[in-house]
Each structure stands twice: as structure tokens, then as C-alpha cells.
Coordinates of N, CA and C in Angstrom, one line a residue:
X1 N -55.1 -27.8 -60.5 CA -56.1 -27.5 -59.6 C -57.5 -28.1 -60.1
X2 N -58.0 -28.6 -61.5 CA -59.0 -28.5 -61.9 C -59.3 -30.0 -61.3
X3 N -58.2 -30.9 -62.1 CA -57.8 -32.1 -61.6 C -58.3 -32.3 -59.9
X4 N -57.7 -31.2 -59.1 CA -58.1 -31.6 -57.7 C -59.3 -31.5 -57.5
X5 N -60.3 -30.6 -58.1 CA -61.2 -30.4 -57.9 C -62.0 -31.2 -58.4
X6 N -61.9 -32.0 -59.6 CA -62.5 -33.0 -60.1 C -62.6 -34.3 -59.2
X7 N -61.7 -34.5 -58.7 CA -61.0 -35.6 -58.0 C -62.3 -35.7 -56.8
X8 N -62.0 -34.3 -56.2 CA -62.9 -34.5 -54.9 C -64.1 -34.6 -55.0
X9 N -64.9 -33.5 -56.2 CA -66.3 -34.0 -56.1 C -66.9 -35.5 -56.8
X10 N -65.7 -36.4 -57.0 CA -65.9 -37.5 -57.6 C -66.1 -38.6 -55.9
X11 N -64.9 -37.9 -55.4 CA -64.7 -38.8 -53.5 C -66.3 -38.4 -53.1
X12 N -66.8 -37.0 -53.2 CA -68.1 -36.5 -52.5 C -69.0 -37.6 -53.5
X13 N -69.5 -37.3 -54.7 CA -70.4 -38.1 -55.1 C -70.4 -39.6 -54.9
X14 N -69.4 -40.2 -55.2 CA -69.1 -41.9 -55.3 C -69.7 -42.5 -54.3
X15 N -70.3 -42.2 -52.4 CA -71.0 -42.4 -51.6 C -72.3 -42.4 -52.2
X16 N -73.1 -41.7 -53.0 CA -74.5 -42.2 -53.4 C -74.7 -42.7 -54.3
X17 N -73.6 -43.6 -55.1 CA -73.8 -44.3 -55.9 C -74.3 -45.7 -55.2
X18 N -75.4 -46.6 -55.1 CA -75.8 -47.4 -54.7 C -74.6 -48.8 -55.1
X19 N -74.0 -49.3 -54.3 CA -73.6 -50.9 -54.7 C -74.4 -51.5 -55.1
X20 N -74.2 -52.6 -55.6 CA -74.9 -54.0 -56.3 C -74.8 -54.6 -54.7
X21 N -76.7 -55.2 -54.7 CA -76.8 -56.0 -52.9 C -77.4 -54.6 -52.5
X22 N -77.1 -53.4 -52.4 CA -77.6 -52.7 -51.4 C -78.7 -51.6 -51.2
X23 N -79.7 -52.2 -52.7 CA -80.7 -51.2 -53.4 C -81.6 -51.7 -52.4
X24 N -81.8 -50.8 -51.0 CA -82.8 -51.6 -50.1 C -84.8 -50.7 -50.9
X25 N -85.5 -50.9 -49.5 CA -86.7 -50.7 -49.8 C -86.8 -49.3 -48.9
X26 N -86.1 -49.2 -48.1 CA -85.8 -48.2 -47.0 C -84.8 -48.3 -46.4
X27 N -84.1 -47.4 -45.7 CA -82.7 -47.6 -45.2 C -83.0 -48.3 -43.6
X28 N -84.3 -49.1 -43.7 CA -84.0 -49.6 -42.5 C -84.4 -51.1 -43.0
X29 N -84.8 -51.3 -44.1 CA -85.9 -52.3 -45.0 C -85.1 -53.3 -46.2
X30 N -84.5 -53.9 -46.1 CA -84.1 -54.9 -47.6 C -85.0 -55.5 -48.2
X31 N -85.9 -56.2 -47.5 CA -87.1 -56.8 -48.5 C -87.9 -57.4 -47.1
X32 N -89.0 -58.0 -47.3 CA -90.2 -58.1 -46.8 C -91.0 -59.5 -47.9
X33 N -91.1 -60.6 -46.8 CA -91.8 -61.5 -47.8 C -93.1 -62.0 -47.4
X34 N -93.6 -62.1 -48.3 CA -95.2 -62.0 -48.5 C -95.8 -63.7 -49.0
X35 N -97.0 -64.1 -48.3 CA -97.6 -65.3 -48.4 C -98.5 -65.3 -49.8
X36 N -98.1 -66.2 -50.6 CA -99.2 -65.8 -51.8 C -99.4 -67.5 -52.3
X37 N -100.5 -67.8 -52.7 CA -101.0 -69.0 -53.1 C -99.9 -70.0 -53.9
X38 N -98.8 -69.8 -53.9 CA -97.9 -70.5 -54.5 C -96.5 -70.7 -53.2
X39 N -96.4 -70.7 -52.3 CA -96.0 -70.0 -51.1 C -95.2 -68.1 -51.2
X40 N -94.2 -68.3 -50.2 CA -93.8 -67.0 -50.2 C -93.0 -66.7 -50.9
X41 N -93.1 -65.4 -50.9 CA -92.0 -64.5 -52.0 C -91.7 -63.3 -51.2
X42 N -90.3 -63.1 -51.7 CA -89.3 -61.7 -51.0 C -89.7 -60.8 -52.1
X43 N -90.5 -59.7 -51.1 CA -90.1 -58.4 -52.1 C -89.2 -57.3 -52.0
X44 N -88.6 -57.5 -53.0 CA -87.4 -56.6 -52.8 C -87.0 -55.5 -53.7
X45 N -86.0 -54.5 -54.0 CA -86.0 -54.1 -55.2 C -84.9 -54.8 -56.4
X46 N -84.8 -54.3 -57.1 CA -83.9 -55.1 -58.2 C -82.9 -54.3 -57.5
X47 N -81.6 -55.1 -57.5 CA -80.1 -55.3 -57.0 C -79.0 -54.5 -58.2
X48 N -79.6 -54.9 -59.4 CA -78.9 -54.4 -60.8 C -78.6 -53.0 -60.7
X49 N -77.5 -52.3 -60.5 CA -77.7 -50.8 -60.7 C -77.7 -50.4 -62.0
X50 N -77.7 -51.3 -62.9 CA -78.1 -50.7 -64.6 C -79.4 -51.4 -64.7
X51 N -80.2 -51.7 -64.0 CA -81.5 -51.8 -64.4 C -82.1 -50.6 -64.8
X52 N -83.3 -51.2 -66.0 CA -84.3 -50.4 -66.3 C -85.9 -50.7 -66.0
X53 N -86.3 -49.7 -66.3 CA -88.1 -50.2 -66.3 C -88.5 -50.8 -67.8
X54 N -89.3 -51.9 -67.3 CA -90.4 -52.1 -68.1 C -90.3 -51.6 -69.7
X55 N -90.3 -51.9 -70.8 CA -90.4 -50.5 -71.3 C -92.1 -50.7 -71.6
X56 N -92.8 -50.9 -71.3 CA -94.8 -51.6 -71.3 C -94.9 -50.2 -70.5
X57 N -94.0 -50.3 -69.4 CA -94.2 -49.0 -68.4 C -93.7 -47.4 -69.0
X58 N -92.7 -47.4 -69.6 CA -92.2 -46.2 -70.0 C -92.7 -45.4 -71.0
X59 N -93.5 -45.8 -71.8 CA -94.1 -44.8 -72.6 C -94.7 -43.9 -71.8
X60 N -94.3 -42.3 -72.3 CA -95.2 -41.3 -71.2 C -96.6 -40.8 -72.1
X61 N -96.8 -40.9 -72.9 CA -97.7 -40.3 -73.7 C -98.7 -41.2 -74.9
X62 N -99.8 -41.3 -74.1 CA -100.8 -42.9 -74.4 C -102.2 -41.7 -75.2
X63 N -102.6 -42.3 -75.8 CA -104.3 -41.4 -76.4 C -105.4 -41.4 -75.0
X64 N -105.6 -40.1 -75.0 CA -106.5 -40.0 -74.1 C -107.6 -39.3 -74.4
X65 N -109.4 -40.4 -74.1 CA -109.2 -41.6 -73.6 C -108.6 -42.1 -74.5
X66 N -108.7 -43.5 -73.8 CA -108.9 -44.2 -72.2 C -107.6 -43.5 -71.2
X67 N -106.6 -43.5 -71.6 CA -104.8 -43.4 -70.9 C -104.9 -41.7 -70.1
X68 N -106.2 -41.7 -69.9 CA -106.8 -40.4 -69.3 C -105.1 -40.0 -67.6
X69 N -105.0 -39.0 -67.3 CA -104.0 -39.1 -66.0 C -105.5 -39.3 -64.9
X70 N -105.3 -39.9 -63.7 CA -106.2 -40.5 -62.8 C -106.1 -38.9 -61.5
X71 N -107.2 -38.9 -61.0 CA -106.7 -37.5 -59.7 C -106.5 -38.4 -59.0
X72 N -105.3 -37.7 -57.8 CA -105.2 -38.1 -56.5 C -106.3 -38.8 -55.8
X73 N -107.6 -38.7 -55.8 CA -108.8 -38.7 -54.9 C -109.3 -39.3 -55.9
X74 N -109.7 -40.6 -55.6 CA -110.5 -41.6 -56.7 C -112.1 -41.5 -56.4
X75 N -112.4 -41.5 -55.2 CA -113.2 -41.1 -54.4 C -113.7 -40.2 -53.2
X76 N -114.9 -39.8 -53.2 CA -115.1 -39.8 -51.3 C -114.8 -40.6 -50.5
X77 N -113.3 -40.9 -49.3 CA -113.5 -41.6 -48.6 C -112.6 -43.1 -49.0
X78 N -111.6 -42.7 -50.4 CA -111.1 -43.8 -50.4 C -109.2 -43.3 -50.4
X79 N -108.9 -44.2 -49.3 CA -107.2 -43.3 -49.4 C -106.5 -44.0 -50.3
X80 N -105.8 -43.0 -50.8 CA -104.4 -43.3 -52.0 C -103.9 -43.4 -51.2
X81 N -102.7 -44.5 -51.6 CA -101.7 -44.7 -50.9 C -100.3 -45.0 -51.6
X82 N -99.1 -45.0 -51.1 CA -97.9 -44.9 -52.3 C -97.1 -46.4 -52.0
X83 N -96.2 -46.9 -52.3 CA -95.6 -48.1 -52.2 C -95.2 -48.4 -51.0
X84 N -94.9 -47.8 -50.1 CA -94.5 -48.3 -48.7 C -95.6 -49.0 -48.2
X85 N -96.8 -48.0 -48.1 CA -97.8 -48.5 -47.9 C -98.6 -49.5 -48.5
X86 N -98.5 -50.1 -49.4 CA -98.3 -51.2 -49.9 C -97.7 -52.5 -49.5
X87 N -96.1 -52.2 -49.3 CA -95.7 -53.2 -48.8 C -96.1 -53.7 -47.3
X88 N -96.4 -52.8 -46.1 CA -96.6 -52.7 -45.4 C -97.7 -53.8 -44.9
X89 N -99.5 -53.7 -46.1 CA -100.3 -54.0 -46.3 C -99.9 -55.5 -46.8
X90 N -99.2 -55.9 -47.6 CA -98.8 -57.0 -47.8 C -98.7 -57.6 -46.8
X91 N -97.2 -57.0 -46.2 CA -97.0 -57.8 -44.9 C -97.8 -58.2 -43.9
X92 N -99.3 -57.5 -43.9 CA -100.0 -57.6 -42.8 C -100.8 -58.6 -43.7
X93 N -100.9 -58.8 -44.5 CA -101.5 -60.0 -44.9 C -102.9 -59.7 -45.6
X94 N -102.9 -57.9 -46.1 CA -103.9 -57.9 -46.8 C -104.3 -58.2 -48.1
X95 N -105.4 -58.0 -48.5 CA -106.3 -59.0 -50.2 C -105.9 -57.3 -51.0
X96 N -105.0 -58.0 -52.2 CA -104.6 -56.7 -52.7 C -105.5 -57.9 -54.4
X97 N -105.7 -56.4 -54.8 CA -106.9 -56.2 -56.2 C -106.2 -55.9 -57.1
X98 N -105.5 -57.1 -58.2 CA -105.3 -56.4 -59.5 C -106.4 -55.8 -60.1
X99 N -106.9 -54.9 -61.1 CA -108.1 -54.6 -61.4 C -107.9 -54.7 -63.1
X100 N -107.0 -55.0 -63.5 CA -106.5 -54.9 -64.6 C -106.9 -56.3 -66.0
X101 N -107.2 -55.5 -66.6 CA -107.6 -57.1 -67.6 C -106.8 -58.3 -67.1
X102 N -107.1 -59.9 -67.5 CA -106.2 -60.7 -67.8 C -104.9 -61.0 -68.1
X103 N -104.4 -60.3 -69.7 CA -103.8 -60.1 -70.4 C -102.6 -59.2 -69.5
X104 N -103.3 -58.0 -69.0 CA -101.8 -57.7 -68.3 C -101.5 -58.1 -67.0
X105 N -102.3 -58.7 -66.4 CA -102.2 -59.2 -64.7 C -101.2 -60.3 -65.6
X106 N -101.4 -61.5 -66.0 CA -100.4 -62.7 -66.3 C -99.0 -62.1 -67.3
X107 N -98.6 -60.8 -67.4 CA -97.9 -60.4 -67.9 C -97.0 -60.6 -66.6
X108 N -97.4 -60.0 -65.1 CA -96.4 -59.8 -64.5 C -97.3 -58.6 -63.5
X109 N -97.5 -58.9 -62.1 CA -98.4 -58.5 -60.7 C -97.4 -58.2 -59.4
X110 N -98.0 -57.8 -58.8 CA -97.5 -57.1 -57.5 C -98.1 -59.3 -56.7
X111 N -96.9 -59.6 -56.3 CA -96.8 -60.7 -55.7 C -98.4 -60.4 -54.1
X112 N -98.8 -61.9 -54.6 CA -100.0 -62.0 -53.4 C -101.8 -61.6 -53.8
X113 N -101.0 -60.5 -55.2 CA -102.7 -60.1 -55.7 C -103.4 -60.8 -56.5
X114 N -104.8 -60.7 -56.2 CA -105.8 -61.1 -56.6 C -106.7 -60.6 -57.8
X115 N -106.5 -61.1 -59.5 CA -106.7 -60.5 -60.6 C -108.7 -60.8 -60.6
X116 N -108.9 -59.8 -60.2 CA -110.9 -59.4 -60.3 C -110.6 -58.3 -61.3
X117 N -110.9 -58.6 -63.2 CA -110.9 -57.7 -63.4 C -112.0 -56.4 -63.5
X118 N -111.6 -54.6 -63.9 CA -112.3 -53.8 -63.5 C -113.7 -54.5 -63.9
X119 N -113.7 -54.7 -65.4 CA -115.3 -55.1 -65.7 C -116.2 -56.2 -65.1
X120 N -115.1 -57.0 -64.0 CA -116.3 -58.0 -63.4 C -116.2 -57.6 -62.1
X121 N -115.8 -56.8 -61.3 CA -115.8 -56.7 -60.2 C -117.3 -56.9 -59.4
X122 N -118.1 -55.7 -60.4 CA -119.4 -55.8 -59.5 C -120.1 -56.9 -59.0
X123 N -120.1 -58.1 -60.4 CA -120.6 -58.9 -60.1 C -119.7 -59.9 -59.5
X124 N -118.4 -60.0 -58.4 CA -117.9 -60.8 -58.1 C -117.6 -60.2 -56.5
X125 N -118.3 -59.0 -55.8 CA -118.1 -58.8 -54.6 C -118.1 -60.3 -53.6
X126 N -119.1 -61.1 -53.8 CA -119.0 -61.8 -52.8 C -117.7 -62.6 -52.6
X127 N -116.4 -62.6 -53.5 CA -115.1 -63.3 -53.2 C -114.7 -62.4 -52.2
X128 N -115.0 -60.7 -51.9 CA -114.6 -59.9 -51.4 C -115.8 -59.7 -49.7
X129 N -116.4 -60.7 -49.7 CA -117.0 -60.6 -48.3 C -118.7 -60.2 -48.4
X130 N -119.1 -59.8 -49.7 CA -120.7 -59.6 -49.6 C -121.2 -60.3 -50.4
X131 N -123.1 -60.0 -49.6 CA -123.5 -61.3 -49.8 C -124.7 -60.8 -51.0
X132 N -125.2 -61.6 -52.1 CA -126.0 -61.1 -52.9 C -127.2 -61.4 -52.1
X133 N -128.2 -60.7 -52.5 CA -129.7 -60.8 -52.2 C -130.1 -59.9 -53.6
X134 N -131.2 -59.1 -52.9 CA -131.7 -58.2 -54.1 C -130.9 -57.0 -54.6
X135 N -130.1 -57.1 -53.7 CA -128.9 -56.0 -53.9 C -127.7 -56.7 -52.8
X136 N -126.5 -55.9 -53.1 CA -125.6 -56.6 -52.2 C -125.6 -56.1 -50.8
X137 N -125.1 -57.0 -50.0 CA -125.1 -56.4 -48.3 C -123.4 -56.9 -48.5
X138 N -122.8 -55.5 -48.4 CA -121.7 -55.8 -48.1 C -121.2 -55.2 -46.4
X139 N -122.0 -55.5 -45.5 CA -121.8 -55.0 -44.3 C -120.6 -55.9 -44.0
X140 N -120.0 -56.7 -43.9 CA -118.9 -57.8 -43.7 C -117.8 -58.0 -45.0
X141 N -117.5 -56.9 -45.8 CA -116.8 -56.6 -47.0 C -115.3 -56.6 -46.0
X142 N -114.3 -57.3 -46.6 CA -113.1 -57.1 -46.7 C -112.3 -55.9 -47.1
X143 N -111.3 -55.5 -46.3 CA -111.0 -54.4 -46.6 C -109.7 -54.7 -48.2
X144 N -109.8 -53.7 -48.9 CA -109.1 -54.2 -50.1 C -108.5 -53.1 -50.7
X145 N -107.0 -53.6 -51.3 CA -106.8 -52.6 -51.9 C -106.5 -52.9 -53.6
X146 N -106.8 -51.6 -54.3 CA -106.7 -51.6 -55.7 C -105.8 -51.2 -56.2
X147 N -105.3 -51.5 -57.6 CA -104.4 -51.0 -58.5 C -104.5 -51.8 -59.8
X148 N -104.0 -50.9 -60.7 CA -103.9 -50.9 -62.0 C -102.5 -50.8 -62.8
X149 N -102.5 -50.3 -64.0 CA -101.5 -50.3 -64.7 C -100.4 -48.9 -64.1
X150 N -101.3 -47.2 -63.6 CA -100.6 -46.7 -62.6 C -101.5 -45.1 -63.4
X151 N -100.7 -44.1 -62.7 CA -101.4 -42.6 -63.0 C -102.3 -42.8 -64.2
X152 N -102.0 -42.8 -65.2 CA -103.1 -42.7 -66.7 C -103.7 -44.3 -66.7
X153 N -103.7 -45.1 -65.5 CA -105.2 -46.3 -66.0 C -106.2 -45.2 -65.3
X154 N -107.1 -46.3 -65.9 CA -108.7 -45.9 -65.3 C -109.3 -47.3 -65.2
X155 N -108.5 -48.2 -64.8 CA -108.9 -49.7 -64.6 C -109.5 -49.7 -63.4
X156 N -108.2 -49.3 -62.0 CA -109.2 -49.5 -60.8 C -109.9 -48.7 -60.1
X157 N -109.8 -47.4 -60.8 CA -111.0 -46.0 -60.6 C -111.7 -46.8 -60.9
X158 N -112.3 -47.3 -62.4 CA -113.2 -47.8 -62.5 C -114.2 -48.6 -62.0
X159 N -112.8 -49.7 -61.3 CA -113.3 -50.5 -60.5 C -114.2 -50.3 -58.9
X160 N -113.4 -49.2 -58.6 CA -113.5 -48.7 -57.4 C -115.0 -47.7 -57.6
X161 N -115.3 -47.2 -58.6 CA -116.5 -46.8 -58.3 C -117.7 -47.8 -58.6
X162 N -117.6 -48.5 -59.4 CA -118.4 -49.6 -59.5 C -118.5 -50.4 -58.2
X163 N -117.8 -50.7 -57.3 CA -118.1 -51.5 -56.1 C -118.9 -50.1 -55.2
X164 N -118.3 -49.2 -55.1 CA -119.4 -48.2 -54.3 C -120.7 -48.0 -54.8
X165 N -120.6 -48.0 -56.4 CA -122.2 -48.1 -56.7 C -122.9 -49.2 -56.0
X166 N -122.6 -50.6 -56.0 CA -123.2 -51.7 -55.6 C -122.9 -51.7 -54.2
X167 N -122.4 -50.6 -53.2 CA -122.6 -50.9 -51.8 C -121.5 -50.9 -51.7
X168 N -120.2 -51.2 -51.9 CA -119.4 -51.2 -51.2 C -118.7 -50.2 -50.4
X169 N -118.3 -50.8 -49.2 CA -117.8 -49.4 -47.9 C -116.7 -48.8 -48.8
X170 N -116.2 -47.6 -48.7 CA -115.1 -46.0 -48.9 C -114.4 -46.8 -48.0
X171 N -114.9 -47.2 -46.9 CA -113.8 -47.2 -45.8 C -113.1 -48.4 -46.0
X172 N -113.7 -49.5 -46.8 CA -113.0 -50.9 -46.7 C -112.4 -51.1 -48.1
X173 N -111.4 -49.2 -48.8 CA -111.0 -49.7 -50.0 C -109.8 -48.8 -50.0
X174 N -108.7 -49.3 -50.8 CA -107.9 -48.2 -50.6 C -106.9 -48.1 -52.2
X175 N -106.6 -47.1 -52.5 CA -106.2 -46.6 -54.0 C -104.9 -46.8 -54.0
X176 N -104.3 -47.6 -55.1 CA -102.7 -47.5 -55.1 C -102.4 -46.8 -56.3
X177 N -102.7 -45.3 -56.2 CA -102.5 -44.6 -57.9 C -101.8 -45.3 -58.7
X178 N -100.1 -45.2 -58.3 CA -99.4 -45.2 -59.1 C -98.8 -47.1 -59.5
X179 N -99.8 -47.9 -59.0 CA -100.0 -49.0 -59.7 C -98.5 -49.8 -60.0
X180 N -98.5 -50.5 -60.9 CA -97.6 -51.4 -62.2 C -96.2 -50.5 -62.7
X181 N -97.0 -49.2 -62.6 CA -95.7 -48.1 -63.5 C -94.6 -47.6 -62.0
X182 N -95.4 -47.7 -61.1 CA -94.6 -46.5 -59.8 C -94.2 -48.5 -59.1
X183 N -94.8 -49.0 -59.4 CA -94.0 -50.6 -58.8 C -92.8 -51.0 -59.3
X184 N -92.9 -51.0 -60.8 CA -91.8 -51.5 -61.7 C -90.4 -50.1 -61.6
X185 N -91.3 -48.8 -61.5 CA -89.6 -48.5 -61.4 C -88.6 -48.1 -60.4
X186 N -89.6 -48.4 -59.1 CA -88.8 -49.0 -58.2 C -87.9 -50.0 -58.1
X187 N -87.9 -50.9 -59.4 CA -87.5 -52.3 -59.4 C -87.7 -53.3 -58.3
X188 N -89.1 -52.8 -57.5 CA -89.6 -54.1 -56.9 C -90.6 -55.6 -57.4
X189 N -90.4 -56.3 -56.6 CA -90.6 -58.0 -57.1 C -92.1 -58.2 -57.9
X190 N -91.6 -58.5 -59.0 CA -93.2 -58.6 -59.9 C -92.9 -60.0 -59.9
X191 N -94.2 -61.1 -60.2 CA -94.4 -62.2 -60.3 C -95.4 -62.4 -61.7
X192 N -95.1 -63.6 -61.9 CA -96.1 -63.9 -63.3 C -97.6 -64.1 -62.8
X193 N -98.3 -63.6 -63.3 CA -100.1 -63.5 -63.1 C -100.3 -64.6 -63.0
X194 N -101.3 -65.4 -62.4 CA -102.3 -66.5 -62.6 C -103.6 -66.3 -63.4
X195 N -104.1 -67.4 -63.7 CA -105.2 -67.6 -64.5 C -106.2 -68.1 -63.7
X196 N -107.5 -67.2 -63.4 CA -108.4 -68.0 -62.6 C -107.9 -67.6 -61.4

């Protein structure tokens, strides 16, 4: 009997074991490819069912500061958003914001983004649509979204409040909390960083 019983809840489970090929992005979604300065790239998730994350990503417990946990709400007025919405944004062909030093953007980025790191942002709005004068006019600001390393950075909080100090619209920015860490263990498509 025990045997039978084993048997079957092995027939019941063995359905959600994912095949190799069929780790989609949503059960309606396999991948989604995106235009990025080198041409396009498929984003998809990793296919390996013994894949792992990162291990850069898997440490849970960093000194805080800096590895501070980040709130939901970066801002007044700026929406978090989770990975779908991401890809989504991609597809439509939005300017996504590494905010992240150098060093870890060329480590390996969310395909299509643009590395402005946190500490130069302020002074680099105008690649983002405003114009310097005596202060910035960003009435014609691009809408953009940010991310970082994931929950415990404070790269594109930081970033993100620093462009609102200098004018930048709430409404033309959008927060990807969970960054590099909630990307990678998805096992969706990282690409090597550029320089410049």
C-alpha cells in the first residue's frame, strides 16, 4: 500500500516539474526580444532546470549601511514595478537606467539598459531629455526606468531622489525594487555591460 501511495503522489507531482525548453516567462510568454545598441536580444528565462543564481546575488545578509533593505515606495509618485513589467517596458521600447557603478553594470545588465551611474546622474539628465540652464528644465524628460543591484541597494533610490531634487518629473520615473537579484533568479537574459 505504501508503495501505491508513493507511486501516485510521484504521477501527481511529476506534472510540475518543469522540462528542459519549457521554463517560459508566463504561460502565455517564452521570451520577448528587445532592440539594444548591439542589435536584438531574446529575453528569456534560463532553460536549465538545475540552474542556480548568481552567487554575487545570493548572499542574504550584507552590512548595513550601505546593504540598507530599500521600502516599497522610493518616492512620492514613483511606481515600483516587478519583472513583468519590465519586460513589458522593454518591449515597448523603453530607456531602462542601470544606476549601478561601472564595475557591476559590465559584470552583467538587464539587456537594452543604459549604465548612468547613481553618482552622476544629476549631472547627466540631459541624455534623459532636459535641458541645463540655471537649473534644469526637465519639462521634456523621458520617461525612465531605474534599477540597481535589488531590495538592499540604495544605488537607484539614490539615484532617483537625486533627479527629483534637480527637477525631475515622479511621473516620468519608475522603480524596479527588486533589480539584478529578483532578475537573475528568475534566470532571465543578462548581457555583458558596456563601457561608455
Amino acid at each position: 500500500m505504501k508503495k501505491f501511495v508513493f507511486a501516485a503522489l510521484i504521477f501527481c507531482i511529476s506534472p510540475l516539474v518543469a522540462s528542459a525548453g519549457n521554463v517560459k516567462i508566463t504561460k502565455d510568454i517564452m521570451s520577448v526580444t528587445v532592440q539594444t545598441k548591439n542589435g536584438p536580444v531574446e529575453i528569456k528565462r534560463d532553460q536549465n532546470n538545475n540552474a542556480t543564481i548568481n552567487p554575487a546575488f545570493a548572499k542574504t545578509s550584507r552590512k548595513c549601511p550601505p546593504f540598507c533593505v530599500q521600502p516599497m515606495t522610493v518616492a512620492p509618485g514613483i511606481e515600483t514595478v516587478g519583472e513583468l513589467e519590465v519586460v513589458k517596458y522593454l518591449q515597448n521600447g523603453g530607456l531602462v537606467i542601470d544606476a549601478r557603478t561601472v564595475e557591476w553594470h559590465v559584470k552583467g545588465t538587464i539587456p537594452s539598459s543604459v549604465n548612468i551611474p547613481y553618482t552622476q546622474i544629476a549631472n547627466r539628465l540631459d541624455e534623459l531629455g532636459c535641458k541645463k540652464g540655471a537649473k534644469w528644465d526637465c519639462s521634456n524628460a523621458k520617461t525612465v526606468l531605474l534599477f540597481c543591484n535589488g531590495l538592499w541597494c540604495g544605488q537607484s533610490p539614490t539615484a532617483i531622489r537625486a533627479m527629483l531634487r534637480e527637477g525631475y518629473p515622479a511621473s516620468k520615473m519608475l522603480y524596479y525594487r527588486n533589480g539584478m537579484q529578483g532578475w537573475q533568479s528568475l534566470g532571465l537574459t543578462v548581457v555583458e555591460g558596456e563601457l561608455g
